[in-house]
């Protein structure tokens, strides 16, 4: 592998920033989905009316954002590091 083909420190830093961003959004999406599930469970137990449209839309929006960020990371890894991502 030629030196010009090797990943740089900046590439590593960019990947780390992308990963941290994905991780934060992914965690938010899991939290939003958990709240939706809690609302469904309470509703099934007769203790509520289920999740709101806003809760459902937020969970979906965050899940899509996390997926897009993961795909961007995968493409970055392929391009810069020359390997297939594991996800």
Short mmCIF file of C-alpha atoms in Angstrom, two decimals:
data_model
loop_
_atom_site.label_atom_id
_atom_site.label_comp_id
_atom_site.label_asym_id
_atom_site.label_seq_id
_atom_site.Cartn_x
_atom_site.Cartn_y
_atom_site.Cartn_z
CA UNK A 1 0.00 0.00 0.00
CA UNK A 2 1.43 3.35 -1.00
CA UNK A 3 1.61 6.13 1.56
CA UNK A 4 -0.81 8.22 -0.53
CA UNK A 5 -3.39 5.42 -0.20
CA UNK A 6 -3.16 5.26 3.58
CA UNK A 7 -5.72 6.82 5.87
CA UNK A 8 -4.60 10.00 7.60
CA UNK A 9 -4.97 11.14 11.18
CA UNK A 10 -7.64 13.52 9.90
CA UNK A 11 -9.51 10.57 8.39
CA UNK A 12 -9.44 8.82 11.75
CA UNK A 13 -10.65 11.95 13.50
CA UNK A 14 -13.46 12.39 10.97
CA UNK A 15 -14.53 8.77 11.43
CA UNK A 16 -14.48 9.22 15.23
CA UNK A 17 -16.68 12.32 14.92
CA UNK A 18 -19.07 10.51 12.57
CA UNK A 19 -19.24 7.54 14.94
CA UNK A 20 -19.93 9.77 17.96
CA UNK A 21 -22.67 11.59 16.04
CA UNK A 22 -24.25 8.30 14.94
CA UNK A 23 -24.03 6.91 18.47
CA UNK A 24 -25.84 9.92 19.94
CA UNK A 25 -28.65 9.80 17.35
CA UNK A 26 -28.90 6.02 17.61
CA UNK A 27 -29.27 6.27 21.40
CA UNK A 28 -31.97 8.93 20.98
CA UNK A 29 -33.81 6.66 18.55
CA UNK A 30 -33.70 3.76 21.01
CA UNK A 31 -35.02 6.02 23.78
CA UNK A 32 -37.85 7.28 21.55
CA UNK A 33 -38.79 3.74 20.51
CA UNK A 34 -38.72 2.63 24.18
CA UNK A 35 -41.16 5.43 25.06
CA UNK A 36 -43.47 4.31 22.26
CA UNK A 37 -43.38 0.74 23.55
CA UNK A 38 -44.05 1.92 27.11
CA UNK A 39 -47.11 3.81 25.88
CA UNK A 40 -48.39 0.71 24.05
CA UNK A 41 -47.87 -1.44 27.15
CA UNK A 42 -49.68 1.06 29.39
CA UNK A 43 -52.52 1.24 26.87
CA UNK A 44 -52.82 -2.54 26.76
CA UNK A 45 -53.01 -2.55 30.55
CA UNK A 46 -55.82 0.02 30.44
CA UNK A 47 -53.60 2.76 31.86
CA UNK A 48 -53.31 5.09 28.88
CA UNK A 49 -54.27 5.81 25.31
CA UNK A 50 -51.11 4.60 23.58
CA UNK A 51 -48.36 6.60 21.95
CA UNK A 52 -49.13 9.90 20.32
CA UNK A 53 -48.64 10.54 16.64
CA UNK A 54 -45.77 12.82 17.61
CA UNK A 55 -44.05 10.06 19.58
CA UNK A 56 -44.38 7.64 16.68
CA UNK A 57 -43.13 10.19 14.14
CA UNK A 58 -40.17 11.15 16.34
CA UNK A 59 -39.11 7.53 16.79
CA UNK A 60 -39.33 6.93 13.03
CA UNK A 61 -37.46 10.14 12.20
CA UNK A 62 -34.64 9.32 14.63
CA UNK A 63 -34.38 5.73 13.39
CA UNK A 64 -34.09 6.96 9.81
CA UNK A 65 -31.46 9.53 10.79
CA UNK A 66 -29.43 6.88 12.62
CA UNK A 67 -29.64 4.57 9.59
CA UNK A 68 -28.48 7.36 7.27
CA UNK A 69 -25.55 8.18 9.54
CA UNK A 70 -24.56 4.52 9.73
CA UNK A 71 -24.65 4.22 5.94
CA UNK A 72 -22.51 7.35 5.63
CA UNK A 73 -19.99 5.84 8.05
CA UNK A 74 -19.95 2.60 6.06
CA UNK A 75 -19.28 4.49 2.82
CA UNK A 76 -16.55 6.54 4.51
CA UNK A 77 -14.86 3.38 5.78
CA UNK A 78 -15.00 1.79 2.31
CA UNK A 79 -13.62 4.90 0.64
CA UNK A 80 -10.91 5.90 3.11
CA UNK A 81 -9.82 2.67 4.72
CA UNK A 82 -10.53 0.38 1.78
CA UNK A 83 -12.48 -2.18 3.78
CA UNK A 84 -16.07 -3.31 4.00
CA UNK A 85 -17.88 -2.25 7.17
CA UNK A 86 -19.09 -4.96 9.51
CA UNK A 87 -22.67 -3.71 9.83
#
